Short mmCIF file of C-alpha atoms in Angstrom, two decimals:
data_model
loop_
_atom_site.label_atom_id
_atom_site.label_comp_id
_atom_site.label_asym_id
_atom_site.label_seq_id
_atom_site.Cartn_x
_atom_site.Cartn_y
_atom_site.Cartn_z
CA MET D 8 58.36 60.66 -30.71
CA SER D 9 59.17 59.93 -27.10
CA ALA D 10 56.78 59.05 -24.33
CA CYS D 11 55.64 61.79 -21.98
CA PRO D 12 55.81 61.19 -18.24
CA ALA D 13 52.57 61.17 -16.30
CA GLN D 14 51.39 64.65 -15.39
CA THR D 15 49.06 65.76 -12.67
CA VAL D 16 45.94 67.46 -13.98
CA THR D 17 46.28 71.13 -13.09
CA GLY D 18 42.65 72.29 -13.05
CA ASP D 19 41.10 74.02 -10.06
CA ALA D 20 40.62 71.31 -7.44
CA ARG D 21 39.75 73.44 -4.37
CA PRO D 22 37.31 71.68 -1.99
CA GLY D 23 33.75 72.63 -2.84
CA SER D 24 34.69 74.46 -6.03
CA THR D 25 33.65 73.59 -9.55
CA PRO D 26 36.62 71.94 -11.32
CA MET D 27 38.00 74.07 -14.16
CA HIS D 28 40.13 72.84 -17.04
CA ASP D 29 41.43 74.11 -20.33
CA VAL D 30 40.09 71.11 -22.27
CA VAL D 31 37.56 68.36 -21.58
CA ILE D 32 37.34 65.48 -24.05
CA LEU D 33 34.23 63.33 -24.29
CA GLY D 34 35.21 59.74 -25.06
CA ALA D 35 38.32 57.58 -24.58
CA GLY D 36 38.33 55.86 -27.94
CA MET D 37 41.04 56.18 -30.57
CA SER D 38 40.23 59.83 -31.28
CA GLY D 39 40.00 60.92 -27.65
CA LEU D 40 43.28 59.24 -26.76
CA CYS D 41 44.99 60.71 -29.82
CA LEU D 42 43.91 64.23 -28.87
CA GLY D 43 45.08 63.69 -25.30
CA ILE D 44 48.50 62.60 -26.55
CA GLU D 45 48.77 65.57 -28.91
CA LEU D 46 47.85 67.95 -26.07
CA LYS D 47 50.58 66.53 -23.85
CA LEU D 48 53.17 66.67 -26.62
CA ALA D 49 52.24 70.33 -27.11
CA GLY D 50 52.81 71.03 -23.41
CA LEU D 51 49.10 71.41 -22.62
CA HIS D 52 48.47 69.25 -19.57
CA ASP D 53 45.30 70.77 -18.11
CA PHE D 54 42.72 68.46 -19.64
CA LEU D 55 40.37 65.62 -18.76
CA ILE D 56 39.10 62.68 -20.80
CA LEU D 57 35.65 61.58 -19.63
CA GLU D 58 34.52 58.09 -20.63
CA GLN D 59 31.18 56.52 -19.69
CA GLN D 60 32.50 52.96 -19.99
CA ALA D 61 34.79 51.21 -17.49
CA GLY D 62 37.85 51.28 -19.75
CA VAL D 63 39.46 52.88 -22.76
CA GLY D 64 38.76 51.73 -26.28
CA GLY D 65 35.52 53.32 -27.43
CA THR D 66 34.01 51.09 -30.09
CA TRP D 67 36.69 48.48 -29.36
CA TRP D 68 35.62 48.36 -25.74
CA ASP D 69 31.96 48.03 -26.73
CA ASN D 70 32.31 45.50 -29.53
CA ARG D 71 33.41 42.25 -27.94
CA TYR D 72 31.22 39.86 -29.86
CA PRO D 73 32.73 36.60 -31.14
CA GLY D 74 34.91 37.16 -34.19
CA ALA D 75 35.17 40.96 -33.80
CA HIS D 76 38.11 42.38 -35.75
CA VAL D 77 39.13 45.44 -37.75
CA ASP D 78 38.48 45.42 -41.49
CA VAL D 79 41.60 47.32 -42.54
CA PRO D 80 45.16 45.92 -42.24
CA ALA D 81 46.54 46.34 -38.73
CA PRO D 82 49.80 48.07 -39.80
CA LEU D 83 47.58 50.99 -40.84
CA TYR D 84 45.47 50.75 -37.69
CA SER D 85 47.99 52.23 -35.31
CA PHE D 86 49.08 55.82 -34.79
CA SER D 87 51.89 56.95 -37.07
CA PHE D 88 53.90 57.98 -34.00
CA GLU D 89 53.33 54.67 -32.18
CA PRO D 90 53.76 51.64 -34.49
CA ASN D 91 52.65 48.37 -32.94
CA PRO D 92 54.96 45.37 -33.41
CA HIS D 93 52.66 43.10 -31.39
CA TRP D 94 49.86 42.44 -33.88
CA ARG D 95 49.06 38.74 -34.07
CA GLN D 96 47.44 38.86 -37.50
CA ARG D 97 47.01 41.20 -40.44
CA PHE D 98 43.41 42.02 -39.53
CA ALA D 99 43.66 42.45 -35.78
CA ALA D 100 41.06 41.14 -33.36
CA ALA D 101 39.16 43.59 -31.16
CA SER D 102 41.01 42.46 -28.02
CA GLN D 103 44.38 43.24 -29.65
CA ILE D 104 43.23 46.72 -30.65
CA GLN D 105 41.87 47.49 -27.19
CA ALA D 106 45.17 46.32 -25.67
CA TYR D 107 47.06 48.62 -28.03
CA MET D 108 44.91 51.57 -26.95
CA ALA D 109 45.50 50.80 -23.27
CA HIS D 110 49.23 50.67 -24.05
CA CYS D 111 49.07 54.13 -25.66
CA ALA D 112 47.20 55.56 -22.67
CA ASP D 113 49.88 54.19 -20.31
CA LYS D 114 52.92 55.10 -22.39
CA TYR D 115 51.86 58.69 -22.98
CA GLY D 116 50.77 59.34 -19.40
CA LEU D 117 47.04 59.71 -19.96
CA GLN D 118 45.93 57.77 -16.88
CA PRO D 119 45.86 60.83 -14.54
CA HIS D 120 43.64 62.59 -17.07
CA LEU D 121 41.11 59.75 -17.45
CA ARG D 122 37.79 59.70 -15.61
CA LEU D 123 36.03 56.40 -16.31
CA GLY D 124 32.36 55.66 -15.71
CA VAL D 125 31.47 59.33 -16.19
CA LYS D 126 28.79 60.43 -18.63
CA ILE D 127 28.25 63.97 -19.91
CA THR D 128 24.54 64.75 -20.12
CA ALA D 129 24.54 68.46 -21.00
CA ALA D 130 26.89 71.25 -22.04
CA ARG D 131 26.15 75.00 -21.96
CA PHE D 132 28.36 77.79 -23.27
CA ASP D 133 28.70 81.07 -21.36
CA ASP D 134 29.21 83.70 -24.05
CA THR D 135 30.37 86.30 -21.54
CA GLU D 136 33.09 84.28 -19.90
CA GLY D 137 33.89 81.91 -22.77
CA TRP D 138 33.49 78.74 -20.71
CA TRP D 139 31.54 75.54 -21.19
CA THR D 140 29.64 74.18 -18.20
CA LEU D 141 29.35 70.40 -18.40
CA ASP D 142 26.81 68.39 -16.42
CA THR D 143 28.22 64.96 -15.64
CA GLN D 144 26.93 61.81 -14.00
CA GLY D 145 29.35 59.30 -12.53
CA PRO D 146 30.39 57.38 -9.42
CA GLU D 147 30.26 60.59 -7.38
CA GLY D 148 26.78 61.45 -8.64
CA HIS D 149 25.92 64.63 -10.52
CA ARG D 150 28.78 67.09 -10.87
CA GLN D 151 29.59 70.13 -12.97
CA ILE D 152 32.87 70.88 -14.71
CA LEU D 153 33.97 74.13 -16.34
CA THR D 154 36.17 74.01 -19.40
CA ARG D 155 37.46 76.45 -21.98
CA PHE D 156 37.28 73.90 -24.78
CA PHE D 157 34.83 71.01 -25.13
CA VAL D 158 35.84 68.26 -27.58
CA CYS D 159 33.35 65.54 -28.52
CA SER D 160 35.18 62.42 -29.65
CA THR D 161 32.41 59.86 -29.42
CA GLY D 162 32.45 59.22 -33.16
CA PRO D 163 29.61 57.80 -35.29
CA LEU D 164 29.80 54.25 -33.91
CA SER D 165 28.80 54.94 -30.32
CA GLN D 166 25.00 55.06 -30.11
CA VAL D 167 23.54 51.57 -30.29
CA ARG D 168 20.58 51.08 -32.63
CA TRP D 169 18.01 48.39 -31.91
CA PRO D 170 15.72 47.32 -34.75
CA ASP D 171 12.30 48.93 -34.89
CA ILE D 172 10.29 45.69 -34.96
CA PRO D 173 6.94 45.15 -33.18
CA GLY D 174 7.23 42.85 -30.19
CA LEU D 175 10.97 43.26 -29.61
CA ASP D 176 10.49 44.40 -26.01
CA HIS D 177 8.30 41.40 -25.23
CA PHE D 178 10.73 38.70 -26.34
CA GLN D 179 11.24 36.34 -23.39
CA GLY D 180 14.46 34.66 -24.49
CA ARG D 181 17.97 36.09 -24.28
CA LYS D 182 18.38 39.31 -26.26
CA LEU D 183 21.82 40.56 -27.27
CA HIS D 184 23.13 43.51 -29.26
CA SER D 185 26.48 43.05 -30.97
CA ALA D 186 27.84 46.19 -29.27
CA ARG D 187 26.63 45.12 -25.81
CA TRP D 188 27.76 41.51 -25.87
CA ASP D 189 27.58 39.25 -22.83
CA ALA D 190 30.98 37.54 -22.66
CA SER D 191 29.49 34.66 -20.67
CA TYR D 192 27.03 33.74 -23.41
CA ARG D 193 27.40 30.38 -25.14
CA ALA D 194 25.22 29.36 -28.08
CA HIS D 195 25.78 25.60 -27.74
CA GLY D 196 22.55 23.71 -28.42
CA GLN D 197 20.56 26.94 -28.80
CA ARG D 198 18.17 28.13 -31.47
CA VAL D 199 19.66 31.49 -32.41
CA ALA D 200 18.41 34.28 -34.67
CA VAL D 201 20.65 37.01 -36.04
CA ILE D 202 18.99 40.14 -37.42
CA GLY D 203 21.29 41.82 -39.91
CA THR D 204 23.92 40.73 -42.43
CA GLY D 205 26.25 43.73 -42.44
CA SER D 206 29.91 43.89 -41.51
CA THR D 207 29.40 43.08 -37.83
CA ALA D 208 27.04 40.19 -38.60
CA SER D 209 29.51 38.75 -41.09
CA GLN D 210 32.05 38.48 -38.27
CA LEU D 211 29.85 36.98 -35.56
CA ILE D 212 27.78 34.58 -37.71
CA PRO D 213 30.64 32.09 -38.39
CA PRO D 214 31.44 31.44 -34.68
CA LEU D 215 27.72 31.28 -33.82
CA ALA D 216 27.17 28.78 -36.64
CA GLN D 217 29.80 26.52 -35.09
CA GLN D 218 27.95 26.45 -31.77
CA ALA D 219 24.21 26.83 -32.36
CA ALA D 220 21.91 23.89 -32.95
CA GLN D 221 19.99 26.10 -35.40
CA LEU D 222 20.94 29.53 -36.65
CA HIS D 223 18.44 31.73 -38.51
CA VAL D 224 20.02 34.70 -40.28
CA PHE D 225 17.53 37.42 -41.26
CA GLN D 226 18.73 39.41 -44.26
CA ARG D 227 17.01 42.55 -45.50
CA THR D 228 19.50 43.29 -48.29
CA ALA D 229 22.47 41.25 -49.52
CA ASN D 230 25.90 42.87 -49.25
CA TRP D 231 28.96 42.93 -51.44
CA VAL D 232 31.60 40.59 -50.04
CA LEU D 233 35.28 40.54 -50.98
CA PRO D 234 38.00 38.17 -49.74
CA ARG D 235 39.88 39.23 -46.64
CA MET D 236 43.62 39.01 -47.31
CA ASP D 237 44.33 37.85 -43.80
CA ARG D 238 47.21 35.86 -42.42
CA PRO D 239 48.85 35.26 -39.04
CA TYR D 240 51.84 37.34 -38.01
CA PHE D 241 54.63 35.09 -36.81
CA ALA D 242 57.67 35.79 -34.65
CA LEU D 243 59.67 36.92 -37.70
CA ASP D 244 56.94 39.39 -38.67
CA ARG D 245 56.91 40.87 -35.19
CA LEU D 246 60.71 41.03 -35.13
CA LEU D 247 60.85 42.86 -38.47
CA ALA D 248 58.09 45.21 -37.30
CA ARG D 249 60.51 46.53 -34.66
CA PHE D 250 62.80 47.71 -37.49
CA PRO D 251 61.47 51.22 -38.37
CA PRO D 252 62.29 51.18 -42.12
CA TYR D 253 60.46 47.87 -42.51
CA ALA D 254 57.48 49.02 -40.43
CA TRP D 255 57.17 52.22 -42.44
CA ALA D 256 57.46 50.35 -45.75
CA VAL D 257 54.64 47.97 -44.77
CA ARG D 258 52.47 50.86 -43.63
CA ALA D 259 53.16 52.80 -46.84
CA PHE D 260 52.33 49.74 -48.95
CA TRP D 261 48.91 49.32 -47.35
CA TYR D 262 48.24 53.06 -47.43
CA HIS D 263 48.77 53.27 -51.18
CA LEU D 264 46.95 50.02 -51.87
CA LEU D 265 43.85 51.18 -50.00
CA GLU D 266 44.00 54.60 -51.64
CA TRP D 267 44.05 52.80 -54.99
CA GLY D 268 41.05 50.80 -53.80
CA ARG D 269 39.20 54.09 -53.25
CA ARG D 270 39.07 54.34 -57.04
CA GLY D 271 36.87 51.26 -56.98
CA PHE D 272 33.98 53.50 -55.91
CA ASP D 273 34.18 55.42 -59.19
CA GLU D 274 32.54 54.10 -62.35
CA GLY D 275 34.73 53.02 -65.23
CA THR D 276 37.95 52.58 -63.28
CA VAL D 277 40.29 49.60 -63.44
CA ALA D 278 39.98 49.26 -59.68
CA ARG D 279 36.19 48.98 -59.88
CA ARG D 280 36.27 46.38 -62.63
CA GLY D 281 38.75 44.36 -60.60
CA MET D 282 36.64 44.55 -57.43
CA LEU D 283 33.49 43.51 -59.29
CA LYS D 284 35.20 40.48 -60.83
CA THR D 285 36.72 39.50 -57.50
CA ALA D 286 33.37 39.76 -55.70
CA ALA D 287 31.59 37.66 -58.36
CA ARG D 288 34.30 35.00 -58.28
CA HIS D 289 34.27 34.95 -54.46
CA LEU D 290 30.49 34.36 -54.39
CA GLN D 291 30.68 31.69 -57.08
CA ARG D 292 33.46 29.75 -55.37
CA GLN D 293 32.18 29.91 -51.81
CA VAL D 294 28.44 29.35 -52.37
CA PRO D 295 27.82 26.20 -54.46
CA ASP D 296 24.02 26.29 -54.02
CA PRO D 297 22.59 28.45 -56.86
CA THR D 298 19.43 29.32 -54.89
CA LEU D 299 21.43 30.57 -51.93
CA ARG D 300 23.81 32.34 -54.27
CA THR D 301 20.91 34.26 -55.81
CA LYS D 302 19.77 35.40 -52.37
CA LEU D 303 23.28 36.66 -51.62
CA ARG D 304 23.69 38.68 -54.80
CA PRO D 305 23.41 42.41 -53.90
CA PRO D 306 20.84 44.50 -55.82
CA TYR D 307 22.74 47.79 -55.61
CA PRO D 308 26.08 49.14 -56.97
CA LEU D 309 29.27 48.03 -55.26
CA GLY D 310 30.38 50.57 -52.65
CA CYS D 311 26.98 52.13 -52.01
CA LYS D 312 26.96 50.37 -48.65
CA ARG D 313 29.89 49.28 -46.57
CA ILE D 314 31.78 46.41 -48.23
CA ILE D 315 32.27 43.21 -46.24
CA TYR D 316 35.70 41.57 -46.24
CA SER D 317 35.35 37.96 -45.17
CA ASN D 318 36.57 34.45 -45.95
CA ASP D 319 34.19 32.57 -43.65
CA PHE D 320 30.85 34.41 -43.95
CA TYR D 321 29.65 32.65 -47.10
CA PRO D 322 30.75 29.17 -45.94
CA ALA D 323 28.94 29.69 -42.63
CA LEU D 324 25.68 30.42 -44.46
CA SER D 325 26.08 27.16 -46.39
CA GLN D 326 26.20 24.99 -43.28
CA PRO D 327 23.22 22.62 -42.76
CA ASN D 328 22.26 24.17 -39.39
CA VAL D 329 22.10 27.69 -40.86
CA GLU D 330 19.11 29.22 -42.65
CA LEU D 331 19.27 32.48 -44.56
CA VAL D 332 15.84 34.13 -44.29
CA THR D 333 15.04 36.82 -46.84
CA GLU D 334 11.34 37.20 -46.00
CA GLY D 335 10.71 40.42 -44.13
CA ILE D 336 10.09 40.24 -40.38
CA ASP D 337 6.49 40.96 -39.47
CA ARG D 338 6.83 40.84 -35.69
CA ILE D 339 8.64 39.27 -32.77
CA THR D 340 6.70 37.08 -30.38
CA PRO D 341 7.71 36.15 -26.82
CA THR D 342 9.23 32.93 -28.16
CA GLY D 343 10.17 33.54 -31.79
CA ILE D 344 10.09 35.57 -34.99
CA VAL D 345 7.19 35.76 -37.46
CA THR D 346 8.00 36.63 -41.06
CA ALA D 347 5.74 38.28 -43.64
CA ASP D 348 4.65 34.88 -44.99
CA GLY D 349 3.13 34.04 -41.59
CA ARG D 350 5.73 31.47 -40.55
CA GLU D 351 7.03 31.57 -36.99
CA ARG D 352 10.52 30.35 -36.13
CA PRO D 353 11.09 29.44 -32.46
CA VAL D 354 14.11 31.23 -31.02
CA ASP D 355 16.02 30.91 -27.73
CA THR D 356 18.43 33.80 -28.34
CA LEU D 357 17.92 36.92 -30.44
CA VAL D 358 21.07 38.68 -31.66
CA CYS D 359 20.67 42.16 -33.12
CA ALA D 360 23.60 43.06 -35.38
CA THR D 361 21.87 46.28 -36.35
CA GLY D 362 24.72 48.68 -35.77
CA PHE D 363 24.60 52.26 -34.60
CA ASP D 364 22.65 55.46 -35.06
CA THR D 365 25.20 57.26 -37.22
CA THR D 366 23.03 60.21 -38.24
CA ARG D 367 21.93 61.57 -34.85
CA LEU D 368 25.41 62.44 -33.64
CA LEU D 369 25.70 63.47 -29.98
CA ALA D 370 21.98 62.92 -29.40
CA SER D 371 22.70 61.81 -25.83
CA VAL D 372 24.18 65.20 -24.87
CA ASP D 373 22.13 68.42 -24.69
CA ILE D 374 24.62 70.89 -26.18
CA GLN D 375 23.67 74.58 -25.97
CA GLY D 376 25.74 77.32 -27.54
CA PRO D 377 25.48 81.11 -27.09
CA GLY D 378 21.96 82.28 -26.40
CA GLY D 379 20.79 78.76 -25.65
CA GLN D 380 20.96 77.59 -29.27
CA ARG D 381 20.91 73.81 -29.26
CA LEU D 382 23.16 71.74 -31.48
CA ALA D 383 20.23 69.39 -32.10
CA THR D 384 18.26 72.35 -33.48
CA ALA D 385 21.14 73.51 -35.66
CA TRP D 386 21.33 69.97 -37.02
CA ARG D 387 17.59 69.45 -37.47
CA ASP D 388 18.10 69.20 -41.25
CA GLY D 389 21.14 66.97 -40.89
CA ALA D 390 24.48 67.10 -39.08
CA GLN D 391 27.09 69.30 -40.70
CA ALA D 392 30.37 70.92 -39.74
CA TRP D 393 33.42 72.50 -41.32
CA GLN D 394 35.95 69.77 -42.16
CA GLY D 395 33.99 67.66 -39.66
CA VAL D 396 35.73 69.40 -36.73
CA ALA D 397 34.00 72.73 -36.03
CA VAL D 398 30.37 73.90 -36.02
CA ALA D 399 29.34 77.48 -36.77
CA GLY D 400 27.64 79.17 -33.84
CA PHE D 401 29.30 76.94 -31.22
CA PRO D 402 32.55 78.54 -30.00
CA ASN D 403 35.28 76.43 -28.41
CA LEU D 404 33.49 73.23 -29.46
CA PHE D 405 35.40 70.71 -31.56
CA LEU D 406 34.39 67.35 -32.97
CA MET D 407 36.57 64.32 -33.58
CA LEU D 408 35.23 62.19 -36.44
CA GLY D 409 32.36 64.60 -36.93
CA PRO D 410 30.00 64.72 -39.92
CA ASN D 411 31.40 63.62 -43.30
CA THR D 412 34.73 62.33 -41.99
CA GLY D 413 34.03 58.62 -42.30
CA THR D 414 35.98 56.54 -44.78
CA GLY D 415 34.76 53.69 -46.89
CA HIS D 416 38.19 52.54 -47.96
CA THR D 417 40.93 53.08 -45.37
CA SER D 418 41.90 53.48 -41.73
CA THR D 419 40.03 56.12 -39.75
CA LEU D 420 43.24 56.86 -37.84
CA LEU D 421 44.57 58.64 -40.92
CA TYR D 422 41.80 61.20 -40.35
CA ILE D 423 42.00 61.27 -36.56
CA GLU D 424 45.61 62.43 -36.34
CA PRO D 425 45.27 65.59 -38.50
CA GLN D 426 42.04 66.46 -36.69
CA ALA D 427 43.79 66.29 -33.31
CA GLN D 428 46.74 68.35 -34.55
CA HIS D 429 44.39 70.98 -35.99
CA MET D 430 42.49 71.30 -32.71
CA VAL D 431 45.66 71.62 -30.66
CA ALA D 432 46.84 74.42 -32.97
CA CYS D 433 43.51 76.23 -32.53
CA ILE D 434 43.54 75.79 -28.75
CA ARG D 435 47.09 77.11 -28.46
CA HIS D 436 46.24 80.09 -30.67
CA VAL D 437 43.32 81.05 -28.43
CA LEU D 438 45.16 80.55 -25.16
CA GLN D 439 48.35 82.31 -26.23
CA GLY D 440 46.47 85.17 -27.85
CA GLY D 441 44.27 85.85 -24.85
CA HIS D 442 41.10 85.30 -26.85
CA ARG D 443 37.82 84.25 -25.28
CA GLY D 444 36.89 81.77 -27.95
CA ILE D 445 37.02 80.57 -31.52
CA ALA D 446 34.28 79.46 -33.92
CA VAL D 447 34.19 78.69 -37.62
CA ARG D 448 32.53 81.39 -39.72
CA PRO D 449 28.97 80.48 -40.83
CA GLN D 450 29.63 81.42 -44.45
CA VAL D 451 32.76 79.26 -44.51
CA GLN D 452 30.88 76.24 -43.17
CA ALA D 453 27.97 76.81 -45.57
CA ALA D 454 30.23 77.02 -48.62
CA TYR D 455 32.21 73.98 -47.53
CA ASN D 456 29.12 71.82 -47.07
CA ALA D 457 27.49 72.98 -50.30
CA ALA D 458 30.56 71.87 -52.24
CA LEU D 459 30.78 68.65 -50.23
CA GLN D 460 27.17 67.64 -50.85
CA ALA D 461 27.49 68.51 -54.55
CA ARG D 462 30.35 66.01 -54.80
CA LEU D 463 28.46 63.37 -52.85
CA ALA D 464 25.30 63.79 -54.91
CA GLY D 465 26.99 62.25 -57.92
CA SER D 466 28.74 59.47 -56.03
CA VAL D 467 27.93 55.78 -55.67
CA TRP D 468 26.86 56.46 -52.06
CA SER D 469 23.81 58.38 -53.30
CA THR D 470 22.38 55.37 -55.16
CA CYS D 471 20.94 53.35 -52.27
CA ARG D 472 19.76 53.53 -48.68
CA SER D 473 22.51 53.02 -46.08
CA TRP D 474 23.73 54.17 -42.69
CA TYR D 475 25.83 56.73 -44.52
CA ARG D 476 22.66 58.79 -45.08
CA ASP D 477 20.10 60.44 -42.79
CA ASP D 478 16.33 60.18 -43.13
CA SER D 479 16.24 62.92 -45.77
CA GLY D 480 18.75 61.04 -47.92
CA ARG D 481 21.58 63.49 -47.20
CA ILE D 482 24.95 61.77 -46.86
CA VAL D 483 26.30 62.75 -43.44
CA ALA D 484 28.86 60.06 -42.70
CA LEU D 485 31.37 59.91 -45.54
CA TRP D 486 34.19 62.00 -46.91
CA PRO D 487 33.99 61.78 -50.73
CA GLY D 488 37.65 62.12 -51.64
CA PHE D 489 41.07 60.67 -50.99
CA THR D 490 42.91 60.82 -47.68
CA GLN D 491 45.60 63.31 -48.70
CA GLU D 492 43.02 65.87 -49.76
CA TYR D 493 41.40 65.78 -46.33
CA VAL D 494 44.73 65.94 -44.51
CA GLU D 495 45.86 68.97 -46.52
CA GLY D 496 42.60 70.74 -45.71
CA LEU D 497 43.44 70.61 -41.99
CA ALA D 498 47.24 70.63 -42.00
CA ALA D 499 47.86 74.30 -41.15
CA PRO D 500 44.88 76.08 -39.59
CA ASP D 501 43.68 78.97 -41.70
CA PHE D 502 42.43 81.31 -39.01
CA ALA D 503 40.68 83.37 -41.67
CA ALA D 504 38.06 80.58 -41.60
CA TYR D 505 37.47 81.27 -37.92
CA GLU D 506 36.04 84.08 -35.86
CA LEU D 507 38.06 84.90 -32.76
CA MET D 508 36.17 86.19 -29.72
CA PRO D 509 38.21 88.91 -27.95
CA GLY D 510 39.13 88.35 -24.34
CA VAL D 511 37.99 90.62 -21.52
CA ARG D 512 41.17 92.73 -21.63
CA GLN D 513 41.02 92.92 -25.42
CA GLN D 514 37.42 94.13 -25.21
CA ALA D 515 38.35 96.78 -22.67
CA SER D 516 41.22 98.07 -24.80
CA GLN D 517 38.97 98.19 -27.87
CA GLN D 518 36.46 100.30 -25.96
CA VAL D 519 39.05 102.96 -25.03
CA SER D 520 38.89 105.88 -27.48
CA PRO D 521 42.11 107.36 -28.92
CA GLU D 522 41.47 110.64 -27.03
CA ALA D 523 41.29 108.78 -23.71
CA SER D 524 44.52 106.91 -24.30
CA PRO D 525 47.58 108.10 -22.38
#
């Protein structure tokens, strides 16, 4: 697949007019960039990508905390059409991933389509004209944009979640969230507290433990931890990666290995027995203190929550300047943290590794469909969509990494690419057919989600509380099956699943009776 030259955005740019475009994409993360590339390769150049941050990268722009890296092998964390021979290690650091994304934006000519520092606050659909009106806020102040198709590609890891703990707002020391890290911060000689022991915390705790005078790690629930099969990539690795057959073989190896690992979420499988033995051996070898080891033994089935892959998390917790606190937090004072037993620990810096709000998708944007129906209202009982990409009742609206498209075992890019290709096919069908809009049929979405939730109800993910589930207990984040099944469900759009809104000329011709026809 060759690179596309830069194209000038072709929307209406008349002075004083409201800009009009065929497609507007919210978010310049992996999914937004992928869709932009697919649009260009399809010859559709009239689109914008609006990003509220100052650069591309999405979650990899936001997450710059010490030790940040991807938890799937890097050969599988690049687009299939753009292999990356520049990875420095098997599990790439956040800075390497962000650099790769910037490279993709440059190579495929997305820069003219990017609008950075622009936030979309509201979107309203005009049922008569078939256009979305977007309210935006950016360097030029409040502006409106008209677009035929509105694509939300913010993903589930975009809305920061702070812990709901009394006194948090009154803490007088430095307060950091892992997704809003201050690059100038140094923990040397500090008394630091980390709230959370999930995947993000497991990455930032080891470097903090090396610097802090005292590190208190507050754990609500222990997590399953497996070894990370990491290693550096040397010059020979990078040279071989430029040889397409080798690059594809490595990618295929990791794809099939991770798909096999998906079986580890199912009871009674060889994969699950192997993962359980590996996790137990990893804990036994890396945590010599039996008391600490007991605190780190998870009380729920493997896979119910996101698995941590780490070689340095357990050793960091065993260091003499690190304390693992399992007492619940009662409150935060201006100078420390008080646990349920009444003890207060003085703290200079409070680090919240408490992740994202993954259940209230798109809560920051007021999206109104035909007749003023709000997406938030349609999702009041939990977010749902058809194949995670289209929502009944909201024409010309598409979602990248929407509800139930998350993976617990492999690279999310394997899901992003078929989503982008599906949307481009739908957009072309509407534009070429002169239709006013397209929306998934309500009965199709309802049947799809009923079957999906029935599968999830009997899965390991239904056995504990996690960010995969909303407040009602409904699993809204994960896809329950294997990758190929999801890809095949989107491969060739079945337009029988959609309702097509006739265009103005189509409506007029439909209203002409046979007797009145010439």
